[in-house]
PDB file of C-alpha atoms in Angstrom:
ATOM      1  CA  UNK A 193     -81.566 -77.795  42.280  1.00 90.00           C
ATOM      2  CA  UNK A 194     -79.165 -80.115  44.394  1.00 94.00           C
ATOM      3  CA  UNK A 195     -76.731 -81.881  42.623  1.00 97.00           C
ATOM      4  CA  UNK A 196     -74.680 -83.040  45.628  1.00 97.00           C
ATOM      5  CA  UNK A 197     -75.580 -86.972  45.323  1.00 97.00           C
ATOM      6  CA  UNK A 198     -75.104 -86.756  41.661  1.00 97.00           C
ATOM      7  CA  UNK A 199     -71.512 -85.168  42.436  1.00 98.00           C
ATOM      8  CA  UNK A 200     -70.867 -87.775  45.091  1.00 97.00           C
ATOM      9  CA  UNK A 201     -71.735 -90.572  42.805  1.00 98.00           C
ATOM     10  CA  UNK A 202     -69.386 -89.304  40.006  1.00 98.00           C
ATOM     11  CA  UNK A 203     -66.904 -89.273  42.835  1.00 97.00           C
ATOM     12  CA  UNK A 204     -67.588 -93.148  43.712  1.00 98.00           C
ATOM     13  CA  UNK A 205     -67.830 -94.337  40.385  1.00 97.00           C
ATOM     14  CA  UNK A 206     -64.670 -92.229  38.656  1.00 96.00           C
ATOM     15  CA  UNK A 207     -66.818 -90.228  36.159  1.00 97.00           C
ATOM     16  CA  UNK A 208     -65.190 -86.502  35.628  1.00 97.00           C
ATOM     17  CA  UNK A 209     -67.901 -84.447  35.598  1.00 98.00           C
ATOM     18  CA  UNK A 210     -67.399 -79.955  35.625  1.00 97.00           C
ATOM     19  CA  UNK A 211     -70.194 -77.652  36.918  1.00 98.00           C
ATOM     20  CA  UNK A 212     -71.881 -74.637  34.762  1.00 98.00           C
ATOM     21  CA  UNK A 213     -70.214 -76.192  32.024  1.00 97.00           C
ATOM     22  CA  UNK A 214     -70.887 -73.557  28.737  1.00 97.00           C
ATOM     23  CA  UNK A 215     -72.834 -76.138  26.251  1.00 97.00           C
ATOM     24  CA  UNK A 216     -70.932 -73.932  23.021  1.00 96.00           C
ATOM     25  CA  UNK A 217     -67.985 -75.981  23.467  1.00 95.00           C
ATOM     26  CA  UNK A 218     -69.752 -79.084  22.489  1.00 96.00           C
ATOM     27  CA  UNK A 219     -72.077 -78.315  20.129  1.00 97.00           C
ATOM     28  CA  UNK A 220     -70.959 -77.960  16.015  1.00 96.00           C
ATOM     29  CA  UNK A 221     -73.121 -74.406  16.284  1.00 98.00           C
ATOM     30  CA  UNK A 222     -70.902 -73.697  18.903  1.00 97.00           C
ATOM     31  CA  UNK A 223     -73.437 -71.518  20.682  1.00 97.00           C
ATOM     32  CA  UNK A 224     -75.404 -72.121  23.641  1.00 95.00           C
ATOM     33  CA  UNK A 225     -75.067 -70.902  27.477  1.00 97.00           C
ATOM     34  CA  UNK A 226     -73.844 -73.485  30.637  1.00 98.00           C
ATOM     35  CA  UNK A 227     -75.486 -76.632  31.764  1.00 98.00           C
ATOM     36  CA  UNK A 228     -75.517 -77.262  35.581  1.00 98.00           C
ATOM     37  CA  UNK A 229     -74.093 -80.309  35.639  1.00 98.00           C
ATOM     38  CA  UNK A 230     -72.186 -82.422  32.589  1.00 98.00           C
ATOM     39  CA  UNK A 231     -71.157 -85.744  33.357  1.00 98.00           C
ATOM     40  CA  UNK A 232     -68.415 -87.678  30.779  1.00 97.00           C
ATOM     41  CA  UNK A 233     -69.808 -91.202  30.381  1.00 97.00           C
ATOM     42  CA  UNK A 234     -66.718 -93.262  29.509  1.00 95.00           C
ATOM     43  CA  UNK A 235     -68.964 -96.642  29.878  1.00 96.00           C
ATOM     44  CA  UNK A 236     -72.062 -98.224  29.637  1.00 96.00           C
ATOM     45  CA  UNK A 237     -72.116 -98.551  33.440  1.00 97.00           C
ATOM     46  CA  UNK A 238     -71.560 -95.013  33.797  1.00 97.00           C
ATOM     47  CA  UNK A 239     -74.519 -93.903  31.802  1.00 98.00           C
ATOM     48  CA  UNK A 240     -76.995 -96.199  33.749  1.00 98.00           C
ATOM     49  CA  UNK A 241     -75.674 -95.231  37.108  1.00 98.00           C
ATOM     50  CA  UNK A 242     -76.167 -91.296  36.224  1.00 98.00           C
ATOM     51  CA  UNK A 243     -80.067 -92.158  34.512  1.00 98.00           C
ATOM     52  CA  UNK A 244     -80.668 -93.919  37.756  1.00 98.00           C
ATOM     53  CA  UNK A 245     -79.854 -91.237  40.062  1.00 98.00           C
ATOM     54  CA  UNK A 246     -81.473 -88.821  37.673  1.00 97.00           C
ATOM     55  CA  UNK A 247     -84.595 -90.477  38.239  1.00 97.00           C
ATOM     56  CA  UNK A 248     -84.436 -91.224  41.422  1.00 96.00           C
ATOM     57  CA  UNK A 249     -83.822 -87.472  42.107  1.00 96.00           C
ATOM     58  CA  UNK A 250     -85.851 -86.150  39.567  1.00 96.00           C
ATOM     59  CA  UNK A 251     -82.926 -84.387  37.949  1.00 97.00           C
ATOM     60  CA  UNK A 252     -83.655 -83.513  34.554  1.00 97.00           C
ATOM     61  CA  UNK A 253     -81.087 -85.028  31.320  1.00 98.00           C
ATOM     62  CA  UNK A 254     -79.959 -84.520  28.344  1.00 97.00           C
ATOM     63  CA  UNK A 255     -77.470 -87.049  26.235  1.00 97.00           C
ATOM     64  CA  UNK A 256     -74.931 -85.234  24.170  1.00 96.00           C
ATOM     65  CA  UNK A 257     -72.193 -87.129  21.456  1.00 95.00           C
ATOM     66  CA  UNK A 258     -70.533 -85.065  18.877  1.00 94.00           C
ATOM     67  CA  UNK A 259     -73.442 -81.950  19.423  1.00 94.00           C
ATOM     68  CA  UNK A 260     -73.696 -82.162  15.504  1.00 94.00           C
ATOM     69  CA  UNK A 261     -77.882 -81.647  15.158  1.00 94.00           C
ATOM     70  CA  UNK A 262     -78.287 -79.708  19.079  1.00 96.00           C
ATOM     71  CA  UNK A 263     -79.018 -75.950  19.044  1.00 97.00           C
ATOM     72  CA  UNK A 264     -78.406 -74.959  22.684  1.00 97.00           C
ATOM     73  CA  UNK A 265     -80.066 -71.684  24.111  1.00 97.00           C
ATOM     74  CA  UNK A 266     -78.585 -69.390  25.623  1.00 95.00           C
ATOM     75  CA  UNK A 267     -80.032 -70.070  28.580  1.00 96.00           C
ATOM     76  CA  UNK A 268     -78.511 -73.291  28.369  1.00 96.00           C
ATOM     77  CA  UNK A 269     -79.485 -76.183  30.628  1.00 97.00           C
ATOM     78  CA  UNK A 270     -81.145 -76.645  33.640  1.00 97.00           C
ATOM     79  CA  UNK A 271     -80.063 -79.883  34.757  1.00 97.00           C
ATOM     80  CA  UNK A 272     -77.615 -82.996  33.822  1.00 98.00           C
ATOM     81  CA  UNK A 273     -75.921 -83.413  30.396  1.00 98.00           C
ATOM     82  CA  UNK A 274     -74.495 -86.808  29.762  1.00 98.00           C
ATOM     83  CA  UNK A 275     -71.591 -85.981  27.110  1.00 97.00           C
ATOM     84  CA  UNK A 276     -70.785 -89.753  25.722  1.00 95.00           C
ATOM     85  CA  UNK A 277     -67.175 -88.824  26.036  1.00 84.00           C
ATOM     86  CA  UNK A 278     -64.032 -90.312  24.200  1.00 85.00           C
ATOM     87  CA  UNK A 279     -63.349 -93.126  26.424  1.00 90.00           C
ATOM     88  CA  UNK A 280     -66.825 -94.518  25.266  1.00 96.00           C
ATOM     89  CA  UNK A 281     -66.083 -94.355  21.635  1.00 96.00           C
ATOM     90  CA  UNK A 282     -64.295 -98.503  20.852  1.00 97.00           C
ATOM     91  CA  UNK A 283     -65.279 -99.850  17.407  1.00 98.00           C
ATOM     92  CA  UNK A 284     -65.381-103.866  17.508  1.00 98.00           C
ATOM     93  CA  UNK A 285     -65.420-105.298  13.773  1.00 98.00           C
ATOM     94  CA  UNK A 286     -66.374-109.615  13.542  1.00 96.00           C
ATOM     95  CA  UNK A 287     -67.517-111.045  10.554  1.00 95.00           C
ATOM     96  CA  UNK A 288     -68.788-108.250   8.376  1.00 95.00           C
ATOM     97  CA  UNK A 289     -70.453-106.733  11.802  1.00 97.00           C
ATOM     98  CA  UNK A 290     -69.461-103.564  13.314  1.00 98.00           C
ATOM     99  CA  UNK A 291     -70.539-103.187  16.835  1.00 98.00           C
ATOM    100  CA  UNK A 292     -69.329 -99.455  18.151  1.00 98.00           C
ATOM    101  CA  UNK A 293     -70.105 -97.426  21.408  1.00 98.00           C
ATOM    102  CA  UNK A 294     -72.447 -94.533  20.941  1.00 97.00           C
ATOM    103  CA  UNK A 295     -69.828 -92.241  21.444  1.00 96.00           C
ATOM    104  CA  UNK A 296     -67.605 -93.285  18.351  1.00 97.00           C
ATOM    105  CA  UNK A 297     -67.401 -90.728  15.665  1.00 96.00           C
ATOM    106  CA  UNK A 298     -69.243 -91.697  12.378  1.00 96.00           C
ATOM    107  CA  UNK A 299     -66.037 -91.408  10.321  1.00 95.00           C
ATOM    108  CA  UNK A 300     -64.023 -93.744  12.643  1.00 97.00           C
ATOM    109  CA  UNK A 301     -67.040 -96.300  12.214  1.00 97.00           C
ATOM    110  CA  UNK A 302     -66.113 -95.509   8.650  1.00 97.00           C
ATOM    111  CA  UNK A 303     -62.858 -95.521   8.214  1.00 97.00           C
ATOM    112  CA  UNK A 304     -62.935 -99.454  10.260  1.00 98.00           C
ATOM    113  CA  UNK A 305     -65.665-100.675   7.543  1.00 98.00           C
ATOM    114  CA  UNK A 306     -62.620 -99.229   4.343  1.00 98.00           C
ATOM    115  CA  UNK A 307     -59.742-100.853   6.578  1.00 97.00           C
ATOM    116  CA  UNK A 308     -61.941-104.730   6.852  1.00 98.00           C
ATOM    117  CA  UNK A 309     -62.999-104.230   2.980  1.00 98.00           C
ATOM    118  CA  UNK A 310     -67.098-103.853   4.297  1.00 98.00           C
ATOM    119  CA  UNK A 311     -69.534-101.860   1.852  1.00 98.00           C
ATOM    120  CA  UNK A 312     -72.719-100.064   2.855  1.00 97.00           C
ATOM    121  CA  UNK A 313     -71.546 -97.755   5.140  1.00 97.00           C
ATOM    122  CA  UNK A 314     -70.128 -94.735   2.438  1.00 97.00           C
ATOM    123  CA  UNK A 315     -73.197 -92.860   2.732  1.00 96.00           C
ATOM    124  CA  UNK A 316     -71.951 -91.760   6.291  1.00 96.00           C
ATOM    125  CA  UNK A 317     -68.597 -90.782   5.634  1.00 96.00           C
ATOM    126  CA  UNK A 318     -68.156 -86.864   6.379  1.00 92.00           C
ATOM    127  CA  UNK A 319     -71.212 -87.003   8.844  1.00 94.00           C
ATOM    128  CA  UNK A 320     -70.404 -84.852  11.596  1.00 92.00           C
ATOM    129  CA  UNK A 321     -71.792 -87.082  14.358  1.00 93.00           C
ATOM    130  CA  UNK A 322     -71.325 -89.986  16.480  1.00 96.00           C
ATOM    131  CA  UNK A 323     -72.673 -93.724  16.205  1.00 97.00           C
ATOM    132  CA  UNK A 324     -75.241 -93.132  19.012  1.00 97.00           C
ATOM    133  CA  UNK A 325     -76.857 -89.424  17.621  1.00 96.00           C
ATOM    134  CA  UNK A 326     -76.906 -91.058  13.973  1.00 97.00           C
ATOM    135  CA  UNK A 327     -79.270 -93.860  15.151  1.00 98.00           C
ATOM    136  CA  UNK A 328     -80.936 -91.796  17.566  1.00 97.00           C
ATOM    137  CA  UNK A 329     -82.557 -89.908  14.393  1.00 96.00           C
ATOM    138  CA  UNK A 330     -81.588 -92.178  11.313  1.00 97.00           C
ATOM    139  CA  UNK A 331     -79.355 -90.146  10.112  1.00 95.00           C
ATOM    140  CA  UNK A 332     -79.019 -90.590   6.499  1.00 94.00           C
ATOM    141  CA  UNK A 333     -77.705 -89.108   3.144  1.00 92.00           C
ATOM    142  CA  UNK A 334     -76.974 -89.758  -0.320  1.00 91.00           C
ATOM    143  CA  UNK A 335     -79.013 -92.668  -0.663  1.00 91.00           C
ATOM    144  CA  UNK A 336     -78.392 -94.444   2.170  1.00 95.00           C
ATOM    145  CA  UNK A 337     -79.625 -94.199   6.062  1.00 96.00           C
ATOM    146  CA  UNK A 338     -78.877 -96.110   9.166  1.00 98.00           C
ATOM    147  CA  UNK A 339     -82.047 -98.370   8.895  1.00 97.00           C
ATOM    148  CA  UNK A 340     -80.200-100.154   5.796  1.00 97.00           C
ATOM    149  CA  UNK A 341     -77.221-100.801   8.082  1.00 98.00           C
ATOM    150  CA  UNK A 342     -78.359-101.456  11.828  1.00 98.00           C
ATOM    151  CA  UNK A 343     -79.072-104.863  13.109  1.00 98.00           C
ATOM    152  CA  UNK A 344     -79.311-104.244  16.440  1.00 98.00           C
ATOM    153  CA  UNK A 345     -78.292-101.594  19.775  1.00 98.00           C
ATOM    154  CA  UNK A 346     -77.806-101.869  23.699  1.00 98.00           C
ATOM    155  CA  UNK A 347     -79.199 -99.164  25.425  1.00 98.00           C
ATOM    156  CA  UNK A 348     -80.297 -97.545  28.945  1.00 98.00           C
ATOM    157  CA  UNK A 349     -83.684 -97.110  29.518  1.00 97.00           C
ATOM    158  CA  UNK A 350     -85.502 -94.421  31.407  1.00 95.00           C
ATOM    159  CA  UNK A 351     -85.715 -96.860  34.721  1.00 95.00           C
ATOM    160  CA  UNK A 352     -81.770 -96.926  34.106  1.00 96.00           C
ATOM    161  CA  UNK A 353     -82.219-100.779  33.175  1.00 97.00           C
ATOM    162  CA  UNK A 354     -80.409-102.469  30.669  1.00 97.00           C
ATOM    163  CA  UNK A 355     -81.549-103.100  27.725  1.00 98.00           C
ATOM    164  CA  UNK A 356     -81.364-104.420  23.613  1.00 98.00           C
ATOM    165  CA  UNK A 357     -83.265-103.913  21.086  1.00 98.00           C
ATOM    166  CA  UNK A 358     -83.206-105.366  16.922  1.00 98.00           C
ATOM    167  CA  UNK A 359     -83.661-103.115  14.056  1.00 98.00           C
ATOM    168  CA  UNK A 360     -87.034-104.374  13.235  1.00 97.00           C
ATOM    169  CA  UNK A 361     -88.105-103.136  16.686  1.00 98.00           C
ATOM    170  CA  UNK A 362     -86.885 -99.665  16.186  1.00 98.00           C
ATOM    171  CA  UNK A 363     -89.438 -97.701  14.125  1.00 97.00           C
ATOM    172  CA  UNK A 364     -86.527 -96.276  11.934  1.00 97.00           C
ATOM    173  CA  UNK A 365     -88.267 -93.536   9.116  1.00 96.00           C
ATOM    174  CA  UNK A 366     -86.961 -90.716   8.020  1.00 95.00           C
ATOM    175  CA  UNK A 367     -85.209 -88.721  10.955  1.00 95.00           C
ATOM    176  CA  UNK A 368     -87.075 -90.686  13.552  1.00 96.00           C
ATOM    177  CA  UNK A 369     -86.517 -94.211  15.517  1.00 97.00           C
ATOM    178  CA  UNK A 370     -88.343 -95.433  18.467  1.00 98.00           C
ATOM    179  CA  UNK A 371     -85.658 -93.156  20.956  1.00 97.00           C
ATOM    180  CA  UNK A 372     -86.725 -90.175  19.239  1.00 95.00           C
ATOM    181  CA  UNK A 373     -87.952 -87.947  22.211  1.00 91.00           C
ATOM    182  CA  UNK A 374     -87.426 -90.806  24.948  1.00 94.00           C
ATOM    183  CA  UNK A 375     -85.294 -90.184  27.292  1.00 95.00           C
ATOM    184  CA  UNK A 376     -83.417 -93.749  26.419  1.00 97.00           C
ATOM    185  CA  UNK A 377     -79.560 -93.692  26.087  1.00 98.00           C
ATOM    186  CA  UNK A 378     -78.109 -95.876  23.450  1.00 98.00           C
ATOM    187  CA  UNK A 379     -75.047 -97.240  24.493  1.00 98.00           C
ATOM    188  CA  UNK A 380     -73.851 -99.224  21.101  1.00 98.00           C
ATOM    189  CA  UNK A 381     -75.132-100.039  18.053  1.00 98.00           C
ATOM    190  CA  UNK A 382     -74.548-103.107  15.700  1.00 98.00           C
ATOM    191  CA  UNK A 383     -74.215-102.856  11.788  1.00 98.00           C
ATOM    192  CA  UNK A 384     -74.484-105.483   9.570  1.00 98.00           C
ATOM    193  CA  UNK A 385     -72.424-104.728   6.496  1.00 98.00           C
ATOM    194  CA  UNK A 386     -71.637-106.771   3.254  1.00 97.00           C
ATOM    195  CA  UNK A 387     -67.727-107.698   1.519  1.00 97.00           C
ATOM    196  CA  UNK A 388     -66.940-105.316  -0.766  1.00 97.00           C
ATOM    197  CA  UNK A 389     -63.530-104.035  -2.776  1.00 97.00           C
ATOM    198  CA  UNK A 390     -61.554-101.601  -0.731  1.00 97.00           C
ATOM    199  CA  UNK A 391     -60.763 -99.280  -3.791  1.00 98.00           C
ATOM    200  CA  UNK A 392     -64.163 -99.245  -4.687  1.00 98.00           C
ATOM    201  CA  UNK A 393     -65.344 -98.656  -1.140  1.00 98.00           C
ATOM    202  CA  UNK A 394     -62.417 -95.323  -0.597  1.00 97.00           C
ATOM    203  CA  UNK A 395     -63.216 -93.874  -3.914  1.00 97.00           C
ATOM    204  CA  UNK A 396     -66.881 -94.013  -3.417  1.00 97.00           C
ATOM    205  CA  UNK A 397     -66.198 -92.520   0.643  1.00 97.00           C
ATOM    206  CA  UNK A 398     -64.103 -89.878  -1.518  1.00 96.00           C
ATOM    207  CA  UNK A 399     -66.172 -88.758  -3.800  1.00 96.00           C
ATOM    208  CA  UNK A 400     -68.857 -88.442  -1.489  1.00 95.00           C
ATOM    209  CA  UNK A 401     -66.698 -86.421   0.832  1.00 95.00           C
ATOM    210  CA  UNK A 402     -65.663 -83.959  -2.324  1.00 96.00           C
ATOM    211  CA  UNK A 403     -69.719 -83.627  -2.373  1.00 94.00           C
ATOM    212  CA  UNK A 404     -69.707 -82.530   0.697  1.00 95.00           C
ATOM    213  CA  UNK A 405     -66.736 -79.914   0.481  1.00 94.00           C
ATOM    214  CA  UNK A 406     -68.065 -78.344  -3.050  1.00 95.00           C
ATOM    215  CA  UNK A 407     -71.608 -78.143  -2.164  1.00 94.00           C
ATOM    216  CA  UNK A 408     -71.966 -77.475   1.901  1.00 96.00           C
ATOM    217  CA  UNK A 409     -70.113 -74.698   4.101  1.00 96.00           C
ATOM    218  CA  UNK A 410     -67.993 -76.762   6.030  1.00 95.00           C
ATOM    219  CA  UNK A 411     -65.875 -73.627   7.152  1.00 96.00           C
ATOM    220  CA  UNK A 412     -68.585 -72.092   9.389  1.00 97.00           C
ATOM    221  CA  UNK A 413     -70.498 -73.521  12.435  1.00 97.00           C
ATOM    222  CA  UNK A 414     -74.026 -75.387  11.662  1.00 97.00           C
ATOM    223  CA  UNK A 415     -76.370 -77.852  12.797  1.00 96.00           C
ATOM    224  CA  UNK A 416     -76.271 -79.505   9.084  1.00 94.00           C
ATOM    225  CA  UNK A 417     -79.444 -79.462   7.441  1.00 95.00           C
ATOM    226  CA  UNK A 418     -81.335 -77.333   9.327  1.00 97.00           C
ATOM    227  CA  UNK A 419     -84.987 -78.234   8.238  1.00 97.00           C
ATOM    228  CA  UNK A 420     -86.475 -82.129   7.559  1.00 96.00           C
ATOM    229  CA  UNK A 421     -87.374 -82.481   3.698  1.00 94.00           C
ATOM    230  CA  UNK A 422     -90.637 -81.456   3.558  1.00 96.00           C
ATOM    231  CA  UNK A 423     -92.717 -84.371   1.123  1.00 93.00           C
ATOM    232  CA  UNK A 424     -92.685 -83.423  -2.754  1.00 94.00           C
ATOM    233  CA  UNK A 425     -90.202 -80.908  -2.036  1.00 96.00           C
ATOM    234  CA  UNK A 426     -86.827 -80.045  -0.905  1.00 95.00           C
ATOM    235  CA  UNK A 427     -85.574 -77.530   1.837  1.00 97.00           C
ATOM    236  CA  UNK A 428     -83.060 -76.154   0.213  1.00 97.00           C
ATOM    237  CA  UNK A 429     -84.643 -74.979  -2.566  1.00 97.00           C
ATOM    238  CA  UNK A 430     -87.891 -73.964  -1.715  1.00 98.00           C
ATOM    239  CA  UNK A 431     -85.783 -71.577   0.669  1.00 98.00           C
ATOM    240  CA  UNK A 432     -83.683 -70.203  -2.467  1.00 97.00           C
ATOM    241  CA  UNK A 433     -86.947 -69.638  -4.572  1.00 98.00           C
ATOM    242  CA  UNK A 434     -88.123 -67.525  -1.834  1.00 98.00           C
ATOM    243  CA  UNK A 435     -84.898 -65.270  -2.326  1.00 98.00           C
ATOM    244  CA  UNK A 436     -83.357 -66.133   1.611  1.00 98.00           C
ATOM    245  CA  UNK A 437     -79.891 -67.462  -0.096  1.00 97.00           C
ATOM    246  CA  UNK A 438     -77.250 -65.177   2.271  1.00 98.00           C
ATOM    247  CA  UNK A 439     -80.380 -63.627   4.483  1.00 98.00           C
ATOM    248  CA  UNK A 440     -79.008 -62.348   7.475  1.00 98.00           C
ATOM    249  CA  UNK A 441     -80.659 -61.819  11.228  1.00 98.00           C
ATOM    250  CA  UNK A 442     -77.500 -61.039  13.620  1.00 98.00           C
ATOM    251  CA  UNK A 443     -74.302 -63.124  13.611  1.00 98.00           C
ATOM    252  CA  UNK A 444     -76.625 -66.192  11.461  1.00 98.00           C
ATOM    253  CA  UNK A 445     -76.903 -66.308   8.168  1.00 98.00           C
ATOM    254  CA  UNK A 446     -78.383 -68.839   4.874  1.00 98.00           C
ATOM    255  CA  UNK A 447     -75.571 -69.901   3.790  1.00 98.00           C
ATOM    256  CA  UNK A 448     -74.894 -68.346   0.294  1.00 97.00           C
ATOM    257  CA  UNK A 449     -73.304 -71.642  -0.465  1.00 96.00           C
ATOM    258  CA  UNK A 450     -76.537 -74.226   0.277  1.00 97.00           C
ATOM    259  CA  UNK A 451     -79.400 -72.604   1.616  1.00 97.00           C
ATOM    260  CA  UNK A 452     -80.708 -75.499   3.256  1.00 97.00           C
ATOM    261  CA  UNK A 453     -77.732 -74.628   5.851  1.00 98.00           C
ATOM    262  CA  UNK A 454     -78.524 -71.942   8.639  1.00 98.00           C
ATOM    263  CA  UNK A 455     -74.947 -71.100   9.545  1.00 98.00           C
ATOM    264  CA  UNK A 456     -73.161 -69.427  12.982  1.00 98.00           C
ATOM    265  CA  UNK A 457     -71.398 -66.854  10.581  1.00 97.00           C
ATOM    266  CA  UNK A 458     -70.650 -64.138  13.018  1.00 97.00           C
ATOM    267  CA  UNK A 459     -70.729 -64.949  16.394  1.00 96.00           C
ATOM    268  CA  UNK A 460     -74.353 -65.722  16.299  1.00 98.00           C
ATOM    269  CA  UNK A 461     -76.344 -66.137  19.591  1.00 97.00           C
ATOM    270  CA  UNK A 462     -79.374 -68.431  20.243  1.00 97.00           C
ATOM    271  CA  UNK A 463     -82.096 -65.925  19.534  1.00 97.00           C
ATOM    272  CA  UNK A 464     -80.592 -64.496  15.939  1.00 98.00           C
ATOM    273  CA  UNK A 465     -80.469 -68.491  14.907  1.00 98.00           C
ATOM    274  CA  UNK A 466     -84.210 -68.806  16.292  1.00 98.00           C
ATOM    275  CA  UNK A 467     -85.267 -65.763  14.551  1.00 98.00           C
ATOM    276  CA  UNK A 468     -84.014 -66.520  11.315  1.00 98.00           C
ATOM    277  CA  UNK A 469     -85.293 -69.794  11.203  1.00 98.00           C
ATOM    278  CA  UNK A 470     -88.670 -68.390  12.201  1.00 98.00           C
ATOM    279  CA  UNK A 471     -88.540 -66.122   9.330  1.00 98.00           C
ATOM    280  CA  UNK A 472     -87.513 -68.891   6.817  1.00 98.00           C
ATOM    281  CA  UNK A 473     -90.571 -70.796   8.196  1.00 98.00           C
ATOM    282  CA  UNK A 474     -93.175 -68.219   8.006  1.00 98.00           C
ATOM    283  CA  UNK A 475     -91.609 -66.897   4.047  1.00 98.00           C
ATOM    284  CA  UNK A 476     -92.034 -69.960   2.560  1.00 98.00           C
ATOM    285  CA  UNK A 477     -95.369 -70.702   4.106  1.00 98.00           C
ATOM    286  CA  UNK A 478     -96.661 -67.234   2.912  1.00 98.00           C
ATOM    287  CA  UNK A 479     -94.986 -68.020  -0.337  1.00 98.00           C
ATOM    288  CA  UNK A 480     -94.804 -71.776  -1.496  1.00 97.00           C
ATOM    289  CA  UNK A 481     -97.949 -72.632   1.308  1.00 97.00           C
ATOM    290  CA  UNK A 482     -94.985 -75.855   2.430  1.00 98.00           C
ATOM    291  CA  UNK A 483     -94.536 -75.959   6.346  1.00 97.00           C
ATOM    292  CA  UNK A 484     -90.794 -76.486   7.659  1.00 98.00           C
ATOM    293  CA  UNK A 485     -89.815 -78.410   9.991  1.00 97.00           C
ATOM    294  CA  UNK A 486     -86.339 -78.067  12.117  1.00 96.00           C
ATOM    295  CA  UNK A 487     -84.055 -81.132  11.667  1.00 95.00           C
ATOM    296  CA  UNK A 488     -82.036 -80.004  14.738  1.00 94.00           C
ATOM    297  CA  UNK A 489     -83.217 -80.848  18.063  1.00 95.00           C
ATOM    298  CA  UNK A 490     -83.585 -77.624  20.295  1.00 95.00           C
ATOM    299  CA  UNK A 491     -82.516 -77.194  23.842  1.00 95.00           C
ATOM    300  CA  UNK A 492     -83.878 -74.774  25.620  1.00 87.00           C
TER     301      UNK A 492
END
């Protein structure tokens, strides 16, 4: 594929962009082989110049934030990755509403809401991923999920238009919102938050953070959860029941700590990931009759 007039735009517009780029470096699995092209979005203009081009071209994309919920092959990408880079990452706080660029790390978004004294964001605290990814999938935990937050986003459509969109609009259920599977890039995303006590708000953000370090294996590489909550049940235990704690296939491993974690333990590639999930699916099938479902979104 020619990328020439996508290189030559990057050039014209001041976007940094690197060629057979290996996709391991940002994802949190750290695994996964080169894209052709990745281009750093720093701004909203940037993103809807590269769709438009895309399309025009018929150049295949991909959006990337923080890589948090991606499982690259090894094959990696054929075509454009849009990383929503650092420069696109400004959080914006005005009367108890946070507006941030997609590329803003959850825990920045976070740490703004503790420093203006606004409640209803702690649930997100310690989620590896950025503003954009989180409402891409309502990303959720402890209680709480994006669609109790969001009151509205700006975003790039497929035609590379301009576009906004409120929360009623956005068909947010569990893990899924109207961009789920579009090929839409949200550029920012408004929350609407309420006044709370900034001890109460930091000691609730702590404790849930202590949750986090007790119970998942932050040390090692991992999508997160790897598999949706199936309904009546949970993941992580069904997988436990069926004796997979610590099961090993290659360099990935259930994490001995939470099984609902598939972990990069030892250098894991693509294919020892993919065939250890497979063999969590099909086990509890044959054993509970429950059908998993990946929460990560797979590249390949």
């Amino acid at each position: 594929m020619d990328y020439s007039s996508l290189e030559k735009l990057c050039c014209d517009i001041g976007a940094k962009y690197s060629l057979n780029e290996p996709l391991g470096f940002h994802t949190s699995m750290k695994v996964g082989g080169e894209c052709d092209i990745l281009v750093h979005a720093g701004s909203e203009y940037v993103v809807r110049e590269v769709v438009s081009l895309c399309k025009k071209e018929n150049i295949p994309y991909f959006v990337l934030g923080k890589g948090s919920n991606v499982l690259v092959s090894g094959k990696g990408y054929r075509g454009c990755i849009i990383l929503l880079s650092q420069d696109f990452s400004a959080v914006d706080v005005c009367d108890g509403k946070i507006t941030a660029q997609a590329g803003a790390s959850l825990k920045s978004v976070c740490m703004a809401a503790l420093e203006n004294g606004l409640t209803g964001l702690e649930f997100a605290y310690g989620i590896p991923g950025s503003v954009g990814g989180a409402l891409y999938m309502n990303a959720g935990a402890y209680g709480g999920e994006m669609k109790d937050i969001v009151k509205s986003c700006r975003y790039v459509d497929e035609n590379g238009e301009y576009q906004e969109m409120n929360a009623d609009e956005m068909q947010l259920s569990y893990r899924h919102s109207y961009f789920s599977g579009k090929k839409c890039v949200i550029t920012s995303v408004t929350m609407e938050l309420q006044k709370g006590d900034k001890t109460e708000i930091k000691a609730k953000m702590d404790e849930l953070m202590q949750k986090r370090r007790d119970k998942q294996p932050l040390e090692f590489p991992s999508c997160g959860s790897t598999f949706k909550r199936p309904e009546g049940y949970f993941a992580a235990a069904l997988i436990e029941e069926c004796g997979l704690k610590g099961y090993t296939v290659g360099g990935a491993q259930v994490s001995e700590k939470h099984s609902g974690f598939v972990i990069n333990r030892n250098n894991a590639s693509f294919d020892d990931i993919m065939a250890l999930v497979e063999h969590i699916k099909r086990t509890v099938k044959e054993q509970k009759g429950v059908e998993l479902e990946c929460e990560m979104l797979i590249l390949e």
